[in-house]
Amino acid sequence: MGVPSPSPISDLYANVLQTSIKSQDLLAGKCIHAKIIKSGLHLGVFLMNSLTNFYVKTERFVDARQVFDEMPVKNVFSWNTVLSMYAKHGMIETAHRVFSDMPERDPVSWTTMILGFNRICQFGKAIQLFSSMITHRMAPTQYTITNVLASCAAHEALSIGRKIHSLAVKLGFGGCVPVANSLLNMYAKSGDVSTANIVFGRMKLKNKSTCNVMISLHMNLGQIDLALAQFEKMEERDIVSWNSMITGYNQHGHDFEALNMLSRMLRESSLQPDKFTLGSALSACSNLESLNHGKEIHTYLIKAGFNTSGAVGNALIAMYSKSGQVGVARTIVEKNKSTSLNVIAFTAILDGYLKVGDVTPAREIFNLLMDRDVVLWTAMIVGYVQNGLSNDAVEIFRAMINEGPRPNSYTLAAILSASSSLASLNHGKEIHASAIRTGEVYSVSVGNGLINVYAKAGNIDSARRVFVSVCYRRDTVSWTSMIAALAQHGLGEDAIELFDKMLAIGIKPDHITYVSVLSACANIGLVERGQKYYGMMVNVHRIEPIPSHYVCMIDLFGRAGLLEEARKFIEDMPVDPDIAAWASLLLSCKVYKNLELAELAAERLLALDPGNSGAYSTLANMYSACGRWEKAARIRKTMKERGVKKEQGSSWVQIKGTVHVFGANDSLHPQKDEIYKLIAKIWREIKEMGFIPDTDTVLHDLEEEVKEQILRHHSEKLAITFGLLSTPEGTTLRIMKNLRVCNDCHLAIKYISKLVGREIIVRDSTRFHHFRDGLCSCREFW
């Protein structure tokens, strides 16, 4: 039986199938299918192609494939119909199998596959397929060229795009407007602005798309005047033209102009804003904190029936949050809780609650969200860190590890910031392990965070090891972090050596680097070296000194006992000394017992900060030490009258994840009896070793034995004793203290470290002290 040729009835059935496609009438199409089979017309390729196309266009893909598979005869159109079905709907692997099985391919086949790869953003594969098409000597069509140029634009494959440009000219497509537009777009998105301008200048025919590409190009380059000039030349504009201007203005901070352009669009054209128009306009309202304009757009959204989820909803939420209406923003979130927020909207809500000091509602919204990506988790962690809620940041990070996406370098850097403020070695190690597992350990930001965490937790050796793993990147922050860490730990020579090496290999220091190296010089008394670096900062690296640099220099002179030099430096400063400057001088006066200069420093300090308890206490103690009891009493009376309370000293130690805090003469700890019994024993033993309590530091008229008891029960001694009770022999103890360690404790801890054979690391308010075998890293210069 031969294959029937097309007949009037076949044409009729084909026309009905086309009508059914337009009306999406599946039942009518199936009826025609049945009639085709009954009429014996199913052997004809023309009608079966029409039937396959009907099922494809009505998205009955299984039926389409069945008709195709049952066709006794197939031509290239048959294959292309099924190929297009898979490629256009993202089923690229199946499409590729069909493409491979095709007995014959035409330019449509190749173009369909290129378009399919573009749809799923596999632009590199689209370009490779085009190259294979040329190798197979298949001539591309105009449509092929425009699609592969789109691939080059998205992939920023400029060199390949230039070759395709040459091919297009050879094939005679150079004057074709769609191809020229695609070339223009490719050059613009690949960053070749000069060639884009040449292509535009040579185009004899231009349409709206041509002008839109140029507007977008100018806006991306910040050439707002050129974009506006191109826009004004257009005789006819579409929504893309208006959106390019509105979005461009918004992205470059010209938010008033963005809103004015929207207003002009509504006045001068019959076009209706789309989601891109409204999203950019709402972003402009957010930046301007213009609640009234934002409400007008919201009203328009409601009247026009826009869905307030997705991009428009996020822009609406951000607008209300930034305009101080965070409650309204939250209502919108709860109304559309099935749709995830983007990071801009969520961060806006987070900032809105942080402004009023309440991060809890933001966490509630975070918990409502169904699809939380790594950026949203990171934003929540950063919100906690910025609000000083480091423990909450650690808690949510652990939840992220257990149930959320894998943290990236930004997440780890944020949580490391929280851990460094907690000075928790265990947290630091936990995050370090996570960074190793995720492969983020070699990220500069993570490396810098780890250096800070280990340094602030007292583990300088681990900080060094991390630095060694990242220092090859020659990042200024990494080197500065390590220099600061060494200076804090009393390793001034090492800090200076590292700074000199940094200069030698050409890494440029910044103002923070100089704060760190000047602090290192001050900590070990290298006055001349510090002066040299200060001069280098100003004269060589042209860094304008900031208050921190001035304080470092005052500290440099003061710690070395050069109090007059410190005073002269203050007098010669080009800016008024701040609280830190006078506080530094006052502390040096206390160490070197210069009462006259201390009185001046305290007076100036209290003029700037009347509630500074440290200034009152230091001056009162100096009067007491000199036997000027009346003046000391007067100072303390003034403190009482003014409601100034002296900051109470406290020390803490972390044991098995729990922080134990001690005050002087602490009687609240559940193991107080054991602690007091052991400290009494240690006190006797170190006195036998030669320790002499510094009872002069107890500025009260008391018996020596009572003075000794007061000294014996200082907070750092109690914390150390508890640490000895709670940890195995030989392990390092890490103690934190909120105030400067006193002379008696410093001396006693040196003896204790030798007695128990352990390293004891104490971080006070100014630095780290590493006590080992009766010696301290500070060398008595603190």
Tab-separated table of N, CA, C and O in Angstrom, residues 447-549:
chain	number	residue	atom	x	y	z
A	447	GLY	N	40.649	33.523	56.342
A	447	GLY	CA	41.975	33.465	56.959
A	447	GLY	C	42.205	34.607	57.929
A	447	GLY	O	42.696	34.413	59.055
A	448	ASN	N	41.823	35.820	57.520
A	448	ASN	CA	41.986	36.980	58.398
A	448	ASN	C	41.143	36.836	59.660
A	448	ASN	O	41.573	37.188	60.758
A	449	GLY	N	39.903	36.318	59.476
A	449	GLY	CA	39.038	36.099	60.638
A	449	GLY	C	39.628	35.090	61.601
A	449	GLY	O	39.564	35.262	62.827
A	450	LEU	N	40.213	34.018	61.073
A	450	LEU	CA	40.822	32.993	61.924
A	450	LEU	C	42.029	33.539	62.681
A	450	LEU	O	42.247	33.224	63.853
A	451	ILE	N	42.816	34.380	62.004
A	451	ILE	CA	43.963	35.010	62.689
A	451	ILE	C	43.472	35.798	63.896
A	451	ILE	O	44.010	35.687	65.003
A	452	ASN	N	42.414	36.589	63.691
A	452	ASN	CA	41.874	37.411	64.780
A	452	ASN	C	41.292	36.561	65.902
A	452	ASN	O	41.489	36.854	67.084
A	453	VAL	N	40.560	35.498	65.529
A	453	VAL	CA	39.950	34.643	66.555
A	453	VAL	C	41.022	33.991	67.413
A	453	VAL	O	40.966	34.028	68.645
A	454	TYR	N	41.991	33.365	66.772
A	454	TYR	CA	43.040	32.680	67.536
A	454	TYR	C	43.844	33.669	68.379
A	454	TYR	O	44.191	33.380	69.530
A	455	ALA	N	44.116	34.834	67.800
A	455	ALA	CA	44.900	35.825	68.550
A	455	ALA	C	44.139	36.316	69.775
A	455	ALA	O	44.688	36.405	70.876
A	456	LYS	N	42.842	36.621	69.602
A	456	LYS	CA	42.059	37.145	70.722
A	456	LYS	C	41.736	36.084	71.766
A	456	LYS	O	41.420	36.407	72.908
A	457	ALA	N	41.824	34.805	71.344
A	457	ALA	CA	41.614	33.718	72.299
A	457	ALA	C	42.915	33.300	72.969
A	457	ALA	O	42.924	32.369	73.787
A	458	GLY	N	44.015	33.969	72.628
A	458	GLY	CA	45.290	33.707	73.295
A	458	GLY	C	46.139	32.640	72.648
A	458	GLY	O	47.187	32.270	73.195
A	459	ASN	N	45.742	32.132	71.476
A	459	ASN	CA	46.512	31.074	70.818
A	459	ASN	C	47.290	31.674	69.647
A	459	ASN	O	46.899	31.572	68.486
A	460	ILE	N	48.410	32.305	69.958
A	460	ILE	CA	49.179	33.005	68.930
A	460	ILE	C	49.830	32.038	67.954
A	460	ILE	O	50.027	32.357	66.779
A	461	ASP	N	50.162	30.818	68.404
A	461	ASP	CA	50.798	29.843	67.510
A	461	ASP	C	49.852	29.427	66.387
A	461	ASP	O	50.257	29.309	65.225
A	462	SER	N	48.564	29.200	66.725
A	462	SER	CA	47.587	28.859	65.683
A	462	SER	C	47.362	30.034	64.741
A	462	SER	O	47.179	29.849	63.533
A	463	ALA	N	47.385	31.249	65.290
A	463	ALA	CA	47.243	32.439	64.445
A	463	ALA	C	48.392	32.504	63.437
A	463	ALA	O	48.189	32.815	62.260
A	464	ARG	N	49.598	32.191	63.877
A	464	ARG	CA	50.761	32.188	62.975
A	464	ARG	C	50.578	31.167	61.854
A	464	ARG	O	50.875	31.439	60.685
A	465	ARG	N	50.103	29.963	62.214
A	465	ARG	CA	49.947	28.916	61.207
A	465	ARG	C	48.929	29.316	60.141
A	465	ARG	O	49.135	29.058	58.949
A	466	VAL	N	47.841	29.940	60.566
A	466	VAL	CA	46.847	30.404	59.595
A	466	VAL	C	47.458	31.479	58.700
A	466	VAL	O	47.269	31.471	57.477
A	467	PHE	N	48.215	32.392	59.295
A	467	PHE	CA	48.847	33.464	58.518
A	467	PHE	C	49.768	32.897	57.440
A	467	PHE	O	49.756	33.356	56.292
A	468	VAL	N	50.544	31.898	57.808
A	468	VAL	CA	51.454	31.276	56.842
A	468	VAL	C	50.686	30.722	55.646
A	468	VAL	O	51.159	30.770	54.504
A	469	SER	N	49.462	30.228	55.882
A	469	SER	CA	48.672	29.624	54.795
A	469	SER	C	48.055	30.662	53.859
A	469	SER	O	47.634	30.316	52.754
A	470	VAL	N	47.972	31.941	54.283
A	470	VAL	CA	47.332	32.960	53.433
A	470	VAL	C	48.248	34.115	53.058
A	470	VAL	O	47.897	34.921	52.201
A	471	CYS	N	49.431	34.207	53.669
A	471	CYS	CA	50.262	35.410	53.485
A	471	CYS	C	50.789	35.543	52.060
A	471	CYS	O	51.146	36.644	51.628
A	472	TYR	N	50.838	34.424	51.313
A	472	TYR	CA	51.345	34.491	49.938
A	472	TYR	C	50.479	35.370	49.048
A	472	TYR	O	50.917	35.827	47.987
A	473	ARG	N	49.226	35.622	49.477
A	473	ARG	CA	48.329	36.464	48.676
A	473	ARG	C	48.696	37.946	48.777
A	473	ARG	O	48.159	38.767	48.051
A	474	ARG	N	49.574	38.280	49.718
A	474	ARG	CA	50.039	39.671	49.880
A	474	ARG	C	48.886	40.636	50.135
A	474	ARG	O	48.817	41.725	49.583
A	475	ASP	N	47.960	40.193	50.957
A	475	ASP	CA	46.813	41.021	51.315
A	475	ASP	C	47.181	41.881	52.529
A	475	ASP	O	47.631	41.363	53.552
A	476	THR	N	46.991	43.186	52.410
A	476	THR	CA	47.376	44.102	53.485
A	476	THR	C	46.693	43.757	54.801
A	476	THR	O	47.305	43.801	55.872
A	477	VAL	N	45.415	43.378	54.725
A	477	VAL	CA	44.664	43.083	55.945
A	477	VAL	C	45.258	41.871	56.673
A	477	VAL	O	45.362	41.858	57.905
A	478	SER	N	45.660	40.847	55.917
A	478	SER	CA	46.238	39.652	56.532
A	478	SER	C	47.517	39.994	57.302
A	478	SER	O	47.701	39.586	58.454
A	479	TRP	N	48.392	40.733	56.648
A	479	TRP	CA	49.668	41.096	57.287
A	479	TRP	C	49.419	42.013	58.488
A	479	TRP	O	50.042	41.860	59.539
A	480	THR	N	48.491	42.933	58.342
A	480	THR	CA	48.172	43.845	59.453
A	480	THR	C	47.595	43.078	60.637
A	480	THR	O	47.944	43.345	61.792
A	481	SER	N	46.708	42.118	60.357
A	481	SER	CA	46.109	41.319	61.435
A	481	SER	C	47.177	40.577	62.221
A	481	SER	O	47.126	40.501	63.456
A	482	MET	N	48.161	40.028	61.513
A	482	MET	CA	49.214	39.271	62.189
A	482	MET	C	50.126	40.189	62.983
A	482	MET	O	50.548	39.858	64.101
A	483	ILE	N	50.442	41.355	62.427
A	483	ILE	CA	51.281	42.322	63.155
A	483	ILE	C	50.573	42.758	64.441
A	483	ILE	O	51.179	42.812	65.513
A	484	ALA	N	49.268	43.037	64.339
A	484	ALA	CA	48.486	43.443	65.514
A	484	ALA	C	48.452	42.325	66.546
A	484	ALA	O	48.584	42.580	67.756
A	485	ALA	N	48.290	41.079	66.085
A	485	ALA	CA	48.228	39.940	67.001
A	485	ALA	C	49.545	39.788	67.758
A	485	ALA	O	49.568	39.591	68.979
A	486	LEU	N	50.665	39.889	67.042
A	486	LEU	CA	51.977	39.758	67.687
A	486	LEU	C	52.193	40.879	68.700
A	486	LEU	O	52.719	40.643	69.801
A	487	ALA	N	51.775	42.094	68.340
A	487	ALA	CA	51.926	43.221	69.265
A	487	ALA	C	51.094	43.013	70.524
A	487	ALA	O	51.561	43.260	71.640
A	488	GLN	N	49.857	42.523	70.354
A	488	GLN	CA	48.985	42.272	71.513
A	488	GLN	C	49.567	41.226	72.451
A	488	GLN	O	49.338	41.258	73.662
A	489	HIS	N	50.307	40.286	71.897
A	489	HIS	CA	50.853	39.188	72.700
A	489	HIS	C	52.261	39.472	73.217
A	489	HIS	O	52.948	38.548	73.670
A	490	GLY	N	52.675	40.729	73.136
A	490	GLY	CA	53.971	41.094	73.691
A	490	GLY	C	55.143	40.699	72.827
A	490	GLY	O	56.298	40.798	73.269
A	491	LEU	N	54.886	40.263	71.608
A	491	LEU	CA	55.961	39.838	70.700
A	491	LEU	C	56.285	40.998	69.761
A	491	LEU	O	56.155	40.906	68.536
A	492	GLY	N	56.716	42.096	70.376
A	492	GLY	CA	56.952	43.324	69.620
A	492	GLY	C	58.018	43.180	68.566
A	492	GLY	O	57.879	43.691	67.445
A	493	GLU	N	59.134	42.499	68.902
A	493	GLU	CA	60.205	42.330	67.920
A	493	GLU	C	59.710	41.559	66.698
A	493	GLU	O	60.039	41.895	65.559
A	494	ASP	N	58.913	40.513	66.949
A	494	ASP	CA	58.368	39.738	65.834
A	494	ASP	C	57.429	40.585	64.979
A	494	ASP	O	57.423	40.473	63.741
A	495	ALA	N	56.633	41.442	65.639
A	495	ALA	CA	55.708	42.310	64.902
A	495	ALA	C	56.487	43.281	64.016
A	495	ALA	O	56.132	43.496	62.846
A	496	ILE	N	57.556	43.859	64.567
A	496	ILE	CA	58.370	44.812	63.801
A	496	ILE	C	59.086	44.119	62.648
A	496	ILE	O	59.163	44.645	61.530
A	497	GLU	N	59.586	42.907	62.912
A	497	GLU	CA	60.258	42.149	61.862
A	497	GLU	C	59.290	41.844	60.718
A	497	GLU	O	59.641	41.948	59.533
A	498	LEU	N	58.063	41.486	61.049
A	498	LEU	CA	57.059	41.183	60.027
A	498	LEU	C	56.689	42.444	59.249
A	498	LEU	O	56.501	42.401	58.028
A	499	PHE	N	56.617	43.577	59.941
A	499	PHE	CA	56.309	44.844	59.267
A	499	PHE	C	57.413	45.203	58.278
A	499	PHE	O	57.136	45.603	57.141
A	500	ASP	N	58.671	45.045	58.695
A	500	ASP	CA	59.793	45.343	57.797
A	500	ASP	C	59.779	44.419	56.576
A	500	ASP	O	60.083	44.843	55.456
A	501	LYS	N	59.414	43.139	56.796
A	501	LYS	CA	59.325	42.195	55.677
A	501	LYS	C	58.196	42.599	54.731
A	501	LYS	O	58.327	42.506	53.508
A	502	MET	N	57.101	43.064	55.305
A	502	MET	CA	55.955	43.525	54.516
A	502	MET	C	56.371	44.658	53.580
A	502	MET	O	56.026	44.669	52.396
A	503	LEU	N	57.135	45.605	54.118
A	503	LEU	CA	57.617	46.717	53.299
A	503	LEU	C	58.588	46.231	52.228
A	503	LEU	O	58.551	46.683	51.081
A	504	ALA	N	59.455	45.271	52.605
A	504	ALA	CA	60.497	44.791	51.692
A	504	ALA	C	59.913	44.105	50.460
A	504	ALA	O	60.474	44.203	49.363
A	505	ILE	N	58.778	43.404	50.624
A	505	ILE	CA	58.199	42.694	49.480
A	505	ILE	C	57.145	43.523	48.750
A	505	ILE	O	56.480	43.046	47.843
A	506	GLY	N	57.019	44.788	49.161
A	506	GLY	CA	56.192	45.716	48.402
A	506	GLY	C	54.723	45.763	48.751
A	506	GLY	O	53.911	46.256	47.965
A	507	ILE	N	54.332	45.258	49.934
A	507	ILE	CA	52.933	45.365	50.361
A	507	ILE	C	52.759	46.718	51.049
A	507	ILE	O	53.462	47.023	52.015
A	508	LYS	N	51.829	47.497	50.560
A	508	LYS	CA	51.651	48.853	51.087
A	508	LYS	C	50.862	48.832	52.387
A	508	LYS	O	49.736	48.326	52.427
A	509	PRO	N	51.418	49.376	53.473
A	509	PRO	CA	50.658	49.418	54.738
A	509	PRO	C	49.559	50.467	54.687
A	509	PRO	O	49.649	51.432	53.924
A	510	ASP	N	48.531	50.282	55.482
A	510	ASP	CA	47.486	51.293	55.599
A	510	ASP	C	47.522	51.897	57.005
A	510	ASP	O	48.432	51.608	57.791
A	511	HIS	N	46.548	52.718	57.332
A	511	HIS	CA	46.578	53.415	58.617
A	511	HIS	C	46.456	52.443	59.789
A	511	HIS	O	47.036	52.665	60.860
A	512	ILE	N	45.749	51.306	59.573
A	512	ILE	CA	45.615	50.327	60.656
A	512	ILE	C	46.939	49.589	60.877
A	512	ILE	O	47.302	49.274	62.004
A	513	THR	N	47.657	49.322	59.778
A	513	THR	CA	48.971	48.688	59.910
A	513	THR	C	49.867	49.526	60.805
A	513	THR	O	50.575	48.999	61.681
A	514	TYR	N	49.844	50.837	60.595
A	514	TYR	CA	50.713	51.712	61.394
A	514	TYR	C	50.262	51.782	62.846
A	514	TYR	O	51.097	51.898	63.747
A	515	VAL	N	48.963	51.698	63.098
A	515	VAL	CA	48.509	51.622	64.493
A	515	VAL	C	49.111	50.387	65.160
A	515	VAL	O	49.607	50.443	66.288
A	516	SER	N	49.107	49.276	64.435
A	516	SER	CA	49.604	48.014	64.983
A	516	SER	C	51.095	48.060	65.245
A	516	SER	O	51.573	47.630	66.310
A	517	VAL	N	51.868	48.572	64.297
A	517	VAL	CA	53.330	48.563	64.473
A	517	VAL	C	53.769	49.604	65.498
A	517	VAL	O	54.728	49.388	66.259
A	518	LEU	N	53.067	50.731	65.580
A	518	LEU	CA	53.387	51.726	66.616
A	518	LEU	C	53.050	51.172	68.001
A	518	LEU	O	53.777	51.421	68.970
A	519	SER	N	51.973	50.408	68.101
A	519	SER	CA	51.633	49.757	69.370
A	519	SER	C	52.715	48.754	69.766
A	519	SER	O	53.071	48.640	70.938
A	520	ALA	N	53.234	48.025	68.772
A	520	ALA	CA	54.304	47.059	69.043
A	520	ALA	C	55.530	47.762	69.602
A	520	ALA	O	56.155	47.294	70.568
A	521	CYS	N	55.884	48.898	69.006
A	521	CYS	CA	57.041	49.670	69.495
A	521	CYS	C	56.794	50.166	70.918
A	521	CYS	O	57.692	50.128	71.769
A	522	ALA	N	55.565	50.631	71.188
A	522	ALA	CA	55.243	51.131	72.529
A	522	ALA	C	55.310	50.010	73.559
A	522	ALA	O	55.816	50.205	74.676
A	523	ASN	N	54.839	48.811	73.170
A	523	ASN	CA	54.784	47.692	74.119
A	523	ASN	C	56.158	47.213	74.569
A	523	ASN	O	56.285	46.625	75.641
A	524	ILE	N	57.181	47.434	73.748
A	524	ILE	CA	58.526	46.963	74.135
A	524	ILE	C	59.518	48.115	74.301
A	524	ILE	O	60.724	47.888	74.418
A	525	GLY	N	59.011	49.352	74.307
A	525	GLY	CA	59.855	50.493	74.641
A	525	GLY	C	60.813	50.944	73.567
A	525	GLY	O	61.832	51.586	73.881
A	526	LEU	N	60.534	50.665	72.299
A	526	LEU	CA	61.422	51.091	71.216
A	526	LEU	C	61.004	52.479	70.728
A	526	LEU	O	60.316	52.634	69.725
A	527	VAL	N	61.417	53.482	71.474
A	527	VAL	CA	60.965	54.847	71.208
A	527	VAL	C	61.487	55.357	69.869
A	527	VAL	O	60.721	55.893	69.046
A	528	GLU	N	62.790	55.207	69.627
A	528	GLU	CA	63.360	55.726	68.383
A	528	GLU	C	62.770	55.034	67.169
A	528	GLU	O	62.491	55.667	66.147
A	529	ARG	N	62.569	53.711	67.277
A	529	ARG	CA	61.989	52.976	66.151
A	529	ARG	C	60.556	53.457	65.903
A	529	ARG	O	60.133	53.612	64.754
A	530	GLY	N	59.810	53.680	66.963
A	530	GLY	CA	58.446	54.170	66.811
A	530	GLY	C	58.402	55.532	66.145
A	530	GLY	O	57.550	55.785	65.280
A	531	GLN	N	59.325	56.427	66.555
A	531	GLN	CA	59.390	57.750	65.936
A	531	GLN	C	59.718	57.645	64.445
A	531	GLN	O	59.182	58.379	63.617
A	532	LYS	N	60.607	56.695	64.117
A	532	LYS	CA	60.984	56.491	62.713
A	532	LYS	C	59.781	56.047	61.892
A	532	LYS	O	59.528	56.568	60.797
A	533	TYR	N	59.014	55.100	62.431
A	533	TYR	CA	57.852	54.605	61.697
A	533	TYR	C	56.784	55.683	61.550
A	533	TYR	O	56.114	55.777	60.516
A	534	TYR	N	56.626	56.499	62.578
A	534	TYR	CA	55.644	57.586	62.513
A	534	TYR	C	56.010	58.551	61.384
A	534	TYR	O	55.151	58.975	60.596
A	535	GLY	N	57.305	58.886	61.307
A	535	GLY	CA	57.768	59.760	60.228
A	535	GLY	C	57.582	59.124	58.862
A	535	GLY	O	57.203	59.785	57.888
A	536	MET	N	57.822	57.808	58.771
A	536	MET	CA	57.655	57.088	57.509
A	536	MET	C	56.187	57.111	57.085
A	536	MET	O	55.870	57.278	55.897
A	537	MET	N	55.304	56.935	58.047
A	537	MET	CA	53.870	56.935	57.749
A	537	MET	C	53.455	58.260	57.104
A	537	MET	O	52.752	58.283	56.085
A	538	VAL	N	53.923	59.371	57.691
A	538	VAL	CA	53.510	60.694	57.232
A	538	VAL	C	54.223	61.096	55.949
A	538	VAL	O	53.594	61.571	54.991
A	539	ASN	N	55.545	60.881	55.897
A	539	ASN	CA	56.359	61.429	54.807
A	539	ASN	C	56.532	60.498	53.620
A	539	ASN	O	56.703	60.966	52.491
A	540	VAL	N	56.509	59.176	53.863
A	540	VAL	CA	56.733	58.228	52.768
A	540	VAL	C	55.409	57.719	52.207
A	540	VAL	O	55.165	57.775	51.004
A	541	HIS	N	54.543	57.228	53.096
A	541	HIS	CA	53.288	56.651	52.634
A	541	HIS	C	52.142	57.659	52.606
A	541	HIS	O	51.019	57.315	52.212
A	542	ARG	N	52.428	58.897	53.018
A	542	ARG	CA	51.455	59.989	52.919
A	542	ARG	C	50.115	59.657	53.577
A	542	ARG	O	49.039	59.944	53.040
A	543	ILE	N	50.213	59.029	54.748
A	543	ILE	CA	49.007	58.698	55.502
A	543	ILE	C	48.779	59.774	56.557
A	543	ILE	O	49.657	60.036	57.391
A	544	GLU	N	47.623	60.419	56.492
A	544	GLU	CA	47.282	61.461	57.463
A	544	GLU	C	47.013	60.808	58.818
A	544	GLU	O	46.181	59.908	58.925
A	545	PRO	N	47.723	61.231	59.869
A	545	PRO	CA	47.500	60.610	61.190
A	545	PRO	C	46.053	60.783	61.658
A	545	PRO	O	45.423	61.815	61.423
A	546	ILE	N	45.554	59.755	62.307
A	546	ILE	CA	44.231	59.784	62.922
A	546	ILE	C	44.427	59.695	64.432
A	546	ILE	O	45.539	59.427	64.909
A	547	PRO	N	43.374	59.929	65.237
A	547	PRO	CA	43.544	59.904	66.697
A	547	PRO	C	44.258	58.659	67.222
A	547	PRO	O	45.045	58.751	68.171
A	548	SER	N	44.029	57.501	66.620
A	548	SER	CA	44.675	56.271	67.102
A	548	SER	C	46.187	56.353	66.985
A	548	SER	O	46.925	55.844	67.847
A	549	HIS	N	46.686	56.993	65.922
A	549	HIS	CA	48.134	57.139	65.769
A	549	HIS	C	48.697	58.056	66.848
A	549	HIS	O	49.774	57.794	67.406
